[in-house]
Coordinates of C-alpha atoms and ligand atoms in Angstrom, one line a residue:
X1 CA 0.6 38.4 7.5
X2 CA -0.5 38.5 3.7
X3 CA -0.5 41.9 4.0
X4 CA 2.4 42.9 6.3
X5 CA 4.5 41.0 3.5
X6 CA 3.5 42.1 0.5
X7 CA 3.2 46.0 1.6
X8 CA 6.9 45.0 2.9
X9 CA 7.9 43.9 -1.1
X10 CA 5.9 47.0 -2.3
X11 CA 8.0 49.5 -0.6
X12 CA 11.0 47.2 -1.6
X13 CA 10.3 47.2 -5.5
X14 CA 9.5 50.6 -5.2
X15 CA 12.5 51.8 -4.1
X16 CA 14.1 50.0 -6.4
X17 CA 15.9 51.7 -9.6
X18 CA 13.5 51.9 -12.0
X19 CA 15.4 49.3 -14.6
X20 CA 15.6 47.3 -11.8
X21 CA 11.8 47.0 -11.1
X22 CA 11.4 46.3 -15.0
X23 CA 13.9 43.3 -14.2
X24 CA 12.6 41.7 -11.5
X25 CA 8.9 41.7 -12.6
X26 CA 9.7 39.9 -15.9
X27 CA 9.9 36.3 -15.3
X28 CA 13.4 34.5 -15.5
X29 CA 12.4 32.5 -18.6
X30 CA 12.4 35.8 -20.5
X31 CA 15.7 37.1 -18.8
X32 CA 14.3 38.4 -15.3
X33 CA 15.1 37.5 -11.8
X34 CA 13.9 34.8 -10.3
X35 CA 11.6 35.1 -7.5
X36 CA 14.0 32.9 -5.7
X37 CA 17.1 31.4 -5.4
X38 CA 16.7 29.9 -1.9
X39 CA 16.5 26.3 -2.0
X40 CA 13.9 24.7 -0.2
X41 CA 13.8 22.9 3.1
X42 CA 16.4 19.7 2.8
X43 CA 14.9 16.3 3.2
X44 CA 16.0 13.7 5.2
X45 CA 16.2 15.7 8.4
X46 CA 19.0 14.1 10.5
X47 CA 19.3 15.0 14.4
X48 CA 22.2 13.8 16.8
X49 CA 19.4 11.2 18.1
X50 CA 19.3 9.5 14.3
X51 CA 23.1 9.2 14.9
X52 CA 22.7 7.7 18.3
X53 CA 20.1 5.2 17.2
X54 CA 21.6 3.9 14.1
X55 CA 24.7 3.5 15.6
X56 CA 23.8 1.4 18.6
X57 CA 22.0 -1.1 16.8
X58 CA 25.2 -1.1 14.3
X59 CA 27.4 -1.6 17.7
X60 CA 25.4 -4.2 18.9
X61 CA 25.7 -6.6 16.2
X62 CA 22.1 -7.2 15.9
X63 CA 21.2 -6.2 12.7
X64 CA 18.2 -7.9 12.0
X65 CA 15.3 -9.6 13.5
X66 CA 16.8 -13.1 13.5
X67 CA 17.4 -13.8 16.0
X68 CA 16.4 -10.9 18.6
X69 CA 13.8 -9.5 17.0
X70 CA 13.1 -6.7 19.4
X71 CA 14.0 -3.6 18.1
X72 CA 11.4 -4.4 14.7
X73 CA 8.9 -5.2 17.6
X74 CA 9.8 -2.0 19.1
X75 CA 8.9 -0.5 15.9
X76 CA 5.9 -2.3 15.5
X77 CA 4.5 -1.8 18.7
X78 CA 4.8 2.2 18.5
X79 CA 3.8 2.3 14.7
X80 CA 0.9 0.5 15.7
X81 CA -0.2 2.9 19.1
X82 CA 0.4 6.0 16.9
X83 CA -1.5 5.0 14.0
X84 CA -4.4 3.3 15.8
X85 CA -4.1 -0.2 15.0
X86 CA -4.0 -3.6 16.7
X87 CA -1.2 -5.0 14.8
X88 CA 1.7 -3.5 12.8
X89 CA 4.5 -5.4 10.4
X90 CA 7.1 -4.0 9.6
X91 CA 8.3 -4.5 6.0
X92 CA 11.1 -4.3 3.7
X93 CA 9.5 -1.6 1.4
X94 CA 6.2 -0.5 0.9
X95 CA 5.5 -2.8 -2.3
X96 CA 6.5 -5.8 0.1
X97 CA 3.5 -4.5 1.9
X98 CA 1.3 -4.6 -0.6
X99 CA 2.5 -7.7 -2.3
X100 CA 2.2 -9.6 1.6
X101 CA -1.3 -8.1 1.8
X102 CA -2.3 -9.4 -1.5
X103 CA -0.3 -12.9 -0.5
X104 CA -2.4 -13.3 2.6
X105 CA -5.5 -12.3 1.3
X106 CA -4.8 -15.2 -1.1
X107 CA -5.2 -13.1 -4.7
X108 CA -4.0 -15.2 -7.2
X109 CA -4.1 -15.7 -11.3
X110 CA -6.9 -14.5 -12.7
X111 CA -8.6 -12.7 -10.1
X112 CA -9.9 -9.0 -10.7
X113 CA -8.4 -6.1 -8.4
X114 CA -9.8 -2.7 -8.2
X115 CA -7.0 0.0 -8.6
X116 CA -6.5 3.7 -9.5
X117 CA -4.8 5.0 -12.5
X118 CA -3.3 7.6 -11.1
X119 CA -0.6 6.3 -8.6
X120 CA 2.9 5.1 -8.3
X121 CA 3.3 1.8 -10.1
X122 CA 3.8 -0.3 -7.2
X123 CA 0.4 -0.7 -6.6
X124 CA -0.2 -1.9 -9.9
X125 CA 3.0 -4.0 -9.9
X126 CA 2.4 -5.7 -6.6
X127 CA -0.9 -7.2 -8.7
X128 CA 0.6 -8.3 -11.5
X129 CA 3.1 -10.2 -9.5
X130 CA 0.3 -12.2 -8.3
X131 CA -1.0 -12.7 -11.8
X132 CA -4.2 -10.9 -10.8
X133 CA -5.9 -8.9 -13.3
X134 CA -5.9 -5.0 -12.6
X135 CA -9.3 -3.1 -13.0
X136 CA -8.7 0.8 -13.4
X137 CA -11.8 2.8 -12.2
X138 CA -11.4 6.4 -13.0
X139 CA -10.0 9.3 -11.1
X140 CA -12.0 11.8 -9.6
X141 CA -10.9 15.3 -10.9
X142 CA -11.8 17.5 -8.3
X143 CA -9.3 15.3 -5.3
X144 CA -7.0 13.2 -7.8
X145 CA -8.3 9.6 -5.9
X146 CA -10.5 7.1 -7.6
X147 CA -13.8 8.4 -8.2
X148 CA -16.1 6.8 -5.4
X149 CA -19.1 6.6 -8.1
X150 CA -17.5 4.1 -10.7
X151 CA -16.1 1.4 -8.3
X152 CA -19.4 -0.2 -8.5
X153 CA -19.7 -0.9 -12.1
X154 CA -16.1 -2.2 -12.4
X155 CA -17.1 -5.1 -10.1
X156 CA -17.7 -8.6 -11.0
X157 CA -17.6 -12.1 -9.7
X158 CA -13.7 -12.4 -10.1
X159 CA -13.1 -9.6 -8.2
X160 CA -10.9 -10.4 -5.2
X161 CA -10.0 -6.9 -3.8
X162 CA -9.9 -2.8 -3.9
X163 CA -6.7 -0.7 -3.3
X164 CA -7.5 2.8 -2.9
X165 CA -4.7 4.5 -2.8
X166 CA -4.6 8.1 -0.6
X167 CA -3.0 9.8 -3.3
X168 CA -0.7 12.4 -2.6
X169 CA -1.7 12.3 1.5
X170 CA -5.0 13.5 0.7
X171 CA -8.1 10.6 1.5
X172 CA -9.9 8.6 -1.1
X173 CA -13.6 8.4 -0.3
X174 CA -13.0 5.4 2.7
X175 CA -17.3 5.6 3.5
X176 CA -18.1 5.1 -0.5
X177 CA -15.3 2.6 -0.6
X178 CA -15.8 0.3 2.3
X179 CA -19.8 1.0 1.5
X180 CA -19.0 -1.1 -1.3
X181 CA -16.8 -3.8 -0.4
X182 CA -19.1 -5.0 2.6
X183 CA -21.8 -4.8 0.4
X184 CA -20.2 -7.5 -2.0
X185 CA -17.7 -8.8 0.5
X186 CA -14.4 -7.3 -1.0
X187 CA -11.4 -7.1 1.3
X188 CA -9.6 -3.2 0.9
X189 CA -6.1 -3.2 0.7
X190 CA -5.9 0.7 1.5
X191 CA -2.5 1.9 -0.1
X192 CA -1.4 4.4 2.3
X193 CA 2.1 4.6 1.2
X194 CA 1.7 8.6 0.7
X195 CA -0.8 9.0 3.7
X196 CA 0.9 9.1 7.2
X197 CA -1.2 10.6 9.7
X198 CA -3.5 11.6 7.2
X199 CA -7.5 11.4 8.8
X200 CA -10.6 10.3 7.6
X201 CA -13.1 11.4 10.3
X202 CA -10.9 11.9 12.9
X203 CA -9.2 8.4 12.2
X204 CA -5.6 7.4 11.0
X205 CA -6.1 6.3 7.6
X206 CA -4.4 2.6 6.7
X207 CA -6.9 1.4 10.0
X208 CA -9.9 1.3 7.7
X209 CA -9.2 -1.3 5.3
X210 CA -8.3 -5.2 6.0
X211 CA -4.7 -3.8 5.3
X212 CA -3.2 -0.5 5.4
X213 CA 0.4 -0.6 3.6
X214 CA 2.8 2.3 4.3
X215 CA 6.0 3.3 2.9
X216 CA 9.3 4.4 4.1
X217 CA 11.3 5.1 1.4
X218 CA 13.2 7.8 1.0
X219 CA 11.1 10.8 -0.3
X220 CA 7.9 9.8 1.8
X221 CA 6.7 11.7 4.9
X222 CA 8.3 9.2 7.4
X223 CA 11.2 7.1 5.9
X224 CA 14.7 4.9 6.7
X225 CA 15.5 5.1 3.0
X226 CA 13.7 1.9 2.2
X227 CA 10.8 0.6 4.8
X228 CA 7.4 -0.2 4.9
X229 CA 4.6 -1.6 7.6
X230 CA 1.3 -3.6 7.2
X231 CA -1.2 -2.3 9.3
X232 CA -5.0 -4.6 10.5
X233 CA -6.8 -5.5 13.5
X234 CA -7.1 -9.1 12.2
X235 CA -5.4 -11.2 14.6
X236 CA -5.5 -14.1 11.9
X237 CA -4.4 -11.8 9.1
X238 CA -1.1 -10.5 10.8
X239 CA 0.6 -14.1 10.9
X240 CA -0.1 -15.1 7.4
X241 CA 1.2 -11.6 6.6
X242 CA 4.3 -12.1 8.7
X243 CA 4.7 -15.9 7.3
X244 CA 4.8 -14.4 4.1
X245 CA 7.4 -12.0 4.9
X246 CA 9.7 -14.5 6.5
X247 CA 10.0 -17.0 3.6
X248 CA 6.9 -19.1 5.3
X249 CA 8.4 -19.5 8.5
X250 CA 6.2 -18.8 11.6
X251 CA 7.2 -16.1 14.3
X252 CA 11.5 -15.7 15.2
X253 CA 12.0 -18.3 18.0
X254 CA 15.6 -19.3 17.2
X255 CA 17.5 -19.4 13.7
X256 CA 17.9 -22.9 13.3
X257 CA 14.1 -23.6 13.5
X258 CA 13.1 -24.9 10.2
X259 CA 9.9 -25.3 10.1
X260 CA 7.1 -23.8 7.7
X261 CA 3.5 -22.7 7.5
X262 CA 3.7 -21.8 3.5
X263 CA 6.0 -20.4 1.0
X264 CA 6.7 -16.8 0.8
X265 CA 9.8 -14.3 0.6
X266 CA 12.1 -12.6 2.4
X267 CA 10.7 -9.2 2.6
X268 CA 12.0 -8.5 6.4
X269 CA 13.1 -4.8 8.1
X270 CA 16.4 -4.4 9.0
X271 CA 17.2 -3.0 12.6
X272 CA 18.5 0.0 11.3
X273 CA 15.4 0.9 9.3
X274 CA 13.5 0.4 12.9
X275 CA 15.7 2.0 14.5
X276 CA 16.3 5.4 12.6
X277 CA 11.9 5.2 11.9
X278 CA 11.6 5.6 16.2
X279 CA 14.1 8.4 16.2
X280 CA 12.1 10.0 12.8
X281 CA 8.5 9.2 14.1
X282 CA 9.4 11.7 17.1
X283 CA 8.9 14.6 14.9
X284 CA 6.3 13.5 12.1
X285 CA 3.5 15.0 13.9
X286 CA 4.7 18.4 14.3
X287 CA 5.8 18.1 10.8
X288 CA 2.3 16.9 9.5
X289 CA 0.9 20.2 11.2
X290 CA 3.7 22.1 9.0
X291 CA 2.7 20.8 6.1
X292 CA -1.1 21.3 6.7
X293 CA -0.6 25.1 7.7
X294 CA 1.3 26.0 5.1
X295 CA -0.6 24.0 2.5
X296 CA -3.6 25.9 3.8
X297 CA -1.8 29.2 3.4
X298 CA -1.0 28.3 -0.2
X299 CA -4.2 27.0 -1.2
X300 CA -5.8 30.1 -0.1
X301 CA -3.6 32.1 -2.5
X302 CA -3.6 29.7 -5.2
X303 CA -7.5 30.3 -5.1
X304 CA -7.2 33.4 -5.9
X305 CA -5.2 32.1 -9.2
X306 CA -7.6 32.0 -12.3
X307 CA -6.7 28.9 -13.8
X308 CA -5.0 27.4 -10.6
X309 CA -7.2 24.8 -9.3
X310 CA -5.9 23.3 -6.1
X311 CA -7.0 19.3 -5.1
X312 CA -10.5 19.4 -3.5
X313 CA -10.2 17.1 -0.6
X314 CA -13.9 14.7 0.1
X315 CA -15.7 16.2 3.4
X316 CA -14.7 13.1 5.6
X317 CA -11.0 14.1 5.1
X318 CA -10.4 15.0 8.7
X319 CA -6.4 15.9 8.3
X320 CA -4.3 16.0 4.2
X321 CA -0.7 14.2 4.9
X322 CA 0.0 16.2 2.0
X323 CA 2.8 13.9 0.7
X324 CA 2.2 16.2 -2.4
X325 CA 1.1 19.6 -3.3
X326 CA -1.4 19.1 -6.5
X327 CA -3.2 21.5 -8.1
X328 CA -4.7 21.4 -11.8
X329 CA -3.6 24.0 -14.6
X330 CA -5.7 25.6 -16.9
X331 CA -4.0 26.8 -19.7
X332 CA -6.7 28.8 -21.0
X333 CA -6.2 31.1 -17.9
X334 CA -2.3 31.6 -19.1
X335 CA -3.0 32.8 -22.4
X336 CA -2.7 29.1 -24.0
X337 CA 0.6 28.3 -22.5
X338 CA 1.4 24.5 -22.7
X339 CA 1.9 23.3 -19.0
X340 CA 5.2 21.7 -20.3
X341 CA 6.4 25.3 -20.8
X342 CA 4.7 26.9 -17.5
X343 CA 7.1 24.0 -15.2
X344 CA 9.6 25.2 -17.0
X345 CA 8.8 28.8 -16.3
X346 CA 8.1 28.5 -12.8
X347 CA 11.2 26.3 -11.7
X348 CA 13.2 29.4 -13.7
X349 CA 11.8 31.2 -10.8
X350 CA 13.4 28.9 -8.0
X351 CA 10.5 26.4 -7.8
X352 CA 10.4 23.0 -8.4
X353 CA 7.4 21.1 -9.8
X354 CA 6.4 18.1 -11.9
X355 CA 3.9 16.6 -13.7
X356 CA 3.5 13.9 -11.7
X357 CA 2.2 10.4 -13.6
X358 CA 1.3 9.2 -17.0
X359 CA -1.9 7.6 -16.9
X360 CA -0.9 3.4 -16.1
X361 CA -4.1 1.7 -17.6
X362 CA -2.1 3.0 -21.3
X363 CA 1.4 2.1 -20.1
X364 CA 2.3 -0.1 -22.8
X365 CA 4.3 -2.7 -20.6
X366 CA 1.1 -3.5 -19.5
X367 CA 0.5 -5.7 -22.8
X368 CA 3.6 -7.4 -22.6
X369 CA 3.1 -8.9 -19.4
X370 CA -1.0 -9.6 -19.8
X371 CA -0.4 -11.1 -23.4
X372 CA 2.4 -13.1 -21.8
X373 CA 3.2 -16.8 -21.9
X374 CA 2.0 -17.4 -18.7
X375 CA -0.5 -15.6 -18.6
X376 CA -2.4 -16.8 -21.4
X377 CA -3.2 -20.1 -19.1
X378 CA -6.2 -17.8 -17.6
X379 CA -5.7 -14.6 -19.8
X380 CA -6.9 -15.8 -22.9
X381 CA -4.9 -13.0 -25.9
X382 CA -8.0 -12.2 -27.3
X383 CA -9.2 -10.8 -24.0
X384 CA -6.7 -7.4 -23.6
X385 CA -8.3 -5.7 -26.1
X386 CA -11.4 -6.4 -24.4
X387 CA -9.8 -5.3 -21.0
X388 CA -8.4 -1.8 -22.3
X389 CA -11.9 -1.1 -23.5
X390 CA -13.3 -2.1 -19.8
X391 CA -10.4 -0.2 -18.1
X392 CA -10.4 3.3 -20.2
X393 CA -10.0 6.3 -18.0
X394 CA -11.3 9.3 -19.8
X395 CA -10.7 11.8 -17.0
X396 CA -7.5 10.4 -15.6
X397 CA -6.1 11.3 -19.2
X398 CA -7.4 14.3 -18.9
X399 CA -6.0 15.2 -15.4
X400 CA -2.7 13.7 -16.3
X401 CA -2.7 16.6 -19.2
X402 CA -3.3 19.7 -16.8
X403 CA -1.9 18.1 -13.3
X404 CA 1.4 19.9 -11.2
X405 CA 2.6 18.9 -7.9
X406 CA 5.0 20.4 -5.2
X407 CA 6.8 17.8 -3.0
X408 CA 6.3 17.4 0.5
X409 CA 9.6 18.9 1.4
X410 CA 8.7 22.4 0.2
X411 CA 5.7 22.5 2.7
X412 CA 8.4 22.5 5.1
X413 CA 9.6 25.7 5.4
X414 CA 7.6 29.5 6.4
X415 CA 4.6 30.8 5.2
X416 CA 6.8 33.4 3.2
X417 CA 8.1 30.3 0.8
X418 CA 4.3 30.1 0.0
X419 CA 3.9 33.6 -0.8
X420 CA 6.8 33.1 -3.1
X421 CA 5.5 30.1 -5.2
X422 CA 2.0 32.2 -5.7
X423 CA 4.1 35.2 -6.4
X424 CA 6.1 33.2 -9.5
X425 CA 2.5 31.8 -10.8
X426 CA 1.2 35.5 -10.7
X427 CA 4.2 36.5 -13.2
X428 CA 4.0 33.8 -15.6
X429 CA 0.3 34.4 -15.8
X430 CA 1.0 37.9 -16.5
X431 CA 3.5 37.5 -19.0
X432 CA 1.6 34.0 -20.2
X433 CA 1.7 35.4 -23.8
X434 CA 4.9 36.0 -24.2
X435 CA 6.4 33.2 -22.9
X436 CA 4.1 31.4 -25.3
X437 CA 5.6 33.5 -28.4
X438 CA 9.2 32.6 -26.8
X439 CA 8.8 28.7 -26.4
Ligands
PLP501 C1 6.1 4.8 -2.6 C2 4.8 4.1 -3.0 C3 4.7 2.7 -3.0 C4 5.8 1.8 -2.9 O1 6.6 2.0 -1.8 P1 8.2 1.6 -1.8 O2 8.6 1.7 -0.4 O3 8.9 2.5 -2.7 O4 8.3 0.2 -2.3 C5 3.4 2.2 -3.3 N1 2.4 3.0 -3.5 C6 2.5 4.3 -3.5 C7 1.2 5.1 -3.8 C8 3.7 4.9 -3.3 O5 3.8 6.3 -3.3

């Protein structure tokens, strides 16, 4: 196939005029032709039987879960049997996941919660609002996730919980992880908000922890333009969480009912989300294979790369989600071109990238909020800089200098869209000097 298609460009350059050839081997940054001008594969997908689904629960008036709550338990039910899990709750959003996770597992001011620094700020955000403290363990360089070996150190006896996150679809080190928090007794709160149907030894990730929190907003894998689930097998668990999520008040039995088992929020699924996530879940799986063959495919050329290094995934990674495409960039290999001015070479060529995150543990909200009012009742001032000292992330700064992602969308297409994106590296590596002179 490699072959076949580039012996099939070979004979197409070289029949080329010769200015031609000249043109359309320079890259676009420096007044060439793109490699492409296709855009990628659309996202969301939308079949007739999105339509159908949506527009049924619109027609039947029952647009939420009070007070028939069946379509959400639909949901649930199905969420749970394709995931592997006993219970499933379906949740406004994916922070409302974590933040009823952290709620039920009763984290509150002052306690310590393990967390990456390389993730989406929800998972951070969801601890604050608790008025827990986050601990940043650093990132393993080779897979992006938190580095299995420093979790460990970073515990003490405040510490009330772990969120891994499965960053980017790939699989933190679940063994390592849960090795740990039996050993000291530390619920996991597995953020899996990037992860559907990814595997960790032949098991759906977000079953492993006492939580698994998914996501279904717009951009991820599966989504109903806001959404999320809880996943456990902890029979107990599953009502506090749903308690939680329905301002304190135990399971639907009629509106009026006005009794309460705590305090909580409304962080509830509409009927549509459900309803639009059944029609969607039909074709995640075949989708998930899409994105694992051709992220195979491009891995394999991107190896050949010097200076391309794709994310390493840890042996119990049974299947990537591959919610994101992330490799690291050497600039040494590209003639010292900044990676700031290789994005902007490559999406010249027709293909979108990013840079992905900042490292969190520096955001400098973060001092705001911890040196706060508040939280000064169990956060005494003096204790931040302490805290930034405990919670510095050496290789997370560096790997938030040299990442680059592809979104999940661009996996989407054929194996010839791959071949393109290694093709427009290839240039800009050639021509890595000039492009430096030009920037
Ligand atoms: C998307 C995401 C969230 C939050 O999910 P929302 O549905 O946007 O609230 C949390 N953690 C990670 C890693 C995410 O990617």
């Amino acid at each position: 196939m490699t072959q076949r298609f580039s012996r099939r460009a070979f004979l197409g350059a070289a029949t080329a005029a010769p200015s031609l050839l000249i043109a359309n081997d320079r890259p676009a940054l420096l007044g060439g032709r793109p490699v492409r001008s296709k855009p990628f594969p659309s996202w969301p997908r939308i079949t007739a039987e999105d339509e159908r689904a949506v527009l049924e629960v619109l027609r039947s008036g029952i647009w939420c879960r009070n007070p028939d709550d069946r379509v959400a338990r639909q949901f649930e039910q199905q969420y749970a049997a394709l995931m592997g899990a006993k219970h499933c709750l379906a949740t406004a959003n994916g922070t409302s996941a974590l933040f009823a996770s952290l709620a039920a597992l009763d984290i509150g001011p002052g306690d310590e919660v393990i967390v990456p620094p390389y993730t989406f700020v929800a998972t951070i955000n969801v601890v604050l609002l608790h008025h827990a403290i986050p601990i940043f363990v650093d990132t393993d360089l080779e897979t992006f996730q938190i580095d299995p070996t420093k979790i460990e150190a970073a515990i003490t006896e405040r510490t009330r919980a772990i969120i891994p996150v499965h960053l980017g679809g790939n699989v933190a080190d679940l063994d390592r992880i849960l090795a740990i928090a039996s050993k000291y007794r530390i619920p996991v709160i597995e953020d899996a908000c990037q992860a559907h149907m990814a595997e960790w030894r032949g098991r759906k990730v977000g079953t492993y922890g006492t939580t698994g929190c998914f996501s279904f907003q717009l951009t991820k894998n599966l989504c109903s333009g806001e959404g999320g689930a809880i996943l456990t097998n902890d029979d107990q668990l599953i009502e506090r969480c749903y308690s939680f999520h329905n301002n304190g008040r135990g399971r639907v039995r009629h509106g009026l009912d006005f009794t309460y088992l705590t305090h909580g929020s409304n962080l509830r699924m509409t009927h549509f989300q459900a309803a639009l996530l059944m029609t969607q879940m039909t074709r995640l799986e075949e989708q998930t294979r899409t994105r694992e063959q051709n992220a195979a495919y491009l891995t394999q050329l991107l190896r050949e790369i010097p200076g391309i290094h794709p994310a390493n995934q840890y042996a119990g990674c049974t299947r990537n989600a591959y919610h994101l495409y992330m490799f690291r960039y050497d600039a040494e290999q590209f003639a010292g071109l900044s990676r700031d001015t290789f994005l902007k070479a490559l999406r010249a060529e027709g293909i979108p990238c990013s840079e992905g995150y900042k490292p969190l543990n520096r955001e400098p909200f973060l001092k705001n909020v911890m040196t706060s009012r508040t939280w000064q009742r169990f956060f005494p001032k003096q204790e931040f800089a302490r805290w930034q000292e405990r919670t510095r992330c050496p290789v997370n700064d560096r790997l938030c200098q040299q990442a680059v992602w592809f979104t999940q969308t661009m996996l989407l297409g054929d194996r010839s869209d791959m071949e393109q994106i290694a093709e427009a590296i290839r240039k800009i590596q050639k021509y890595a000097g000039e492009l430096r002179k030009a920037a």
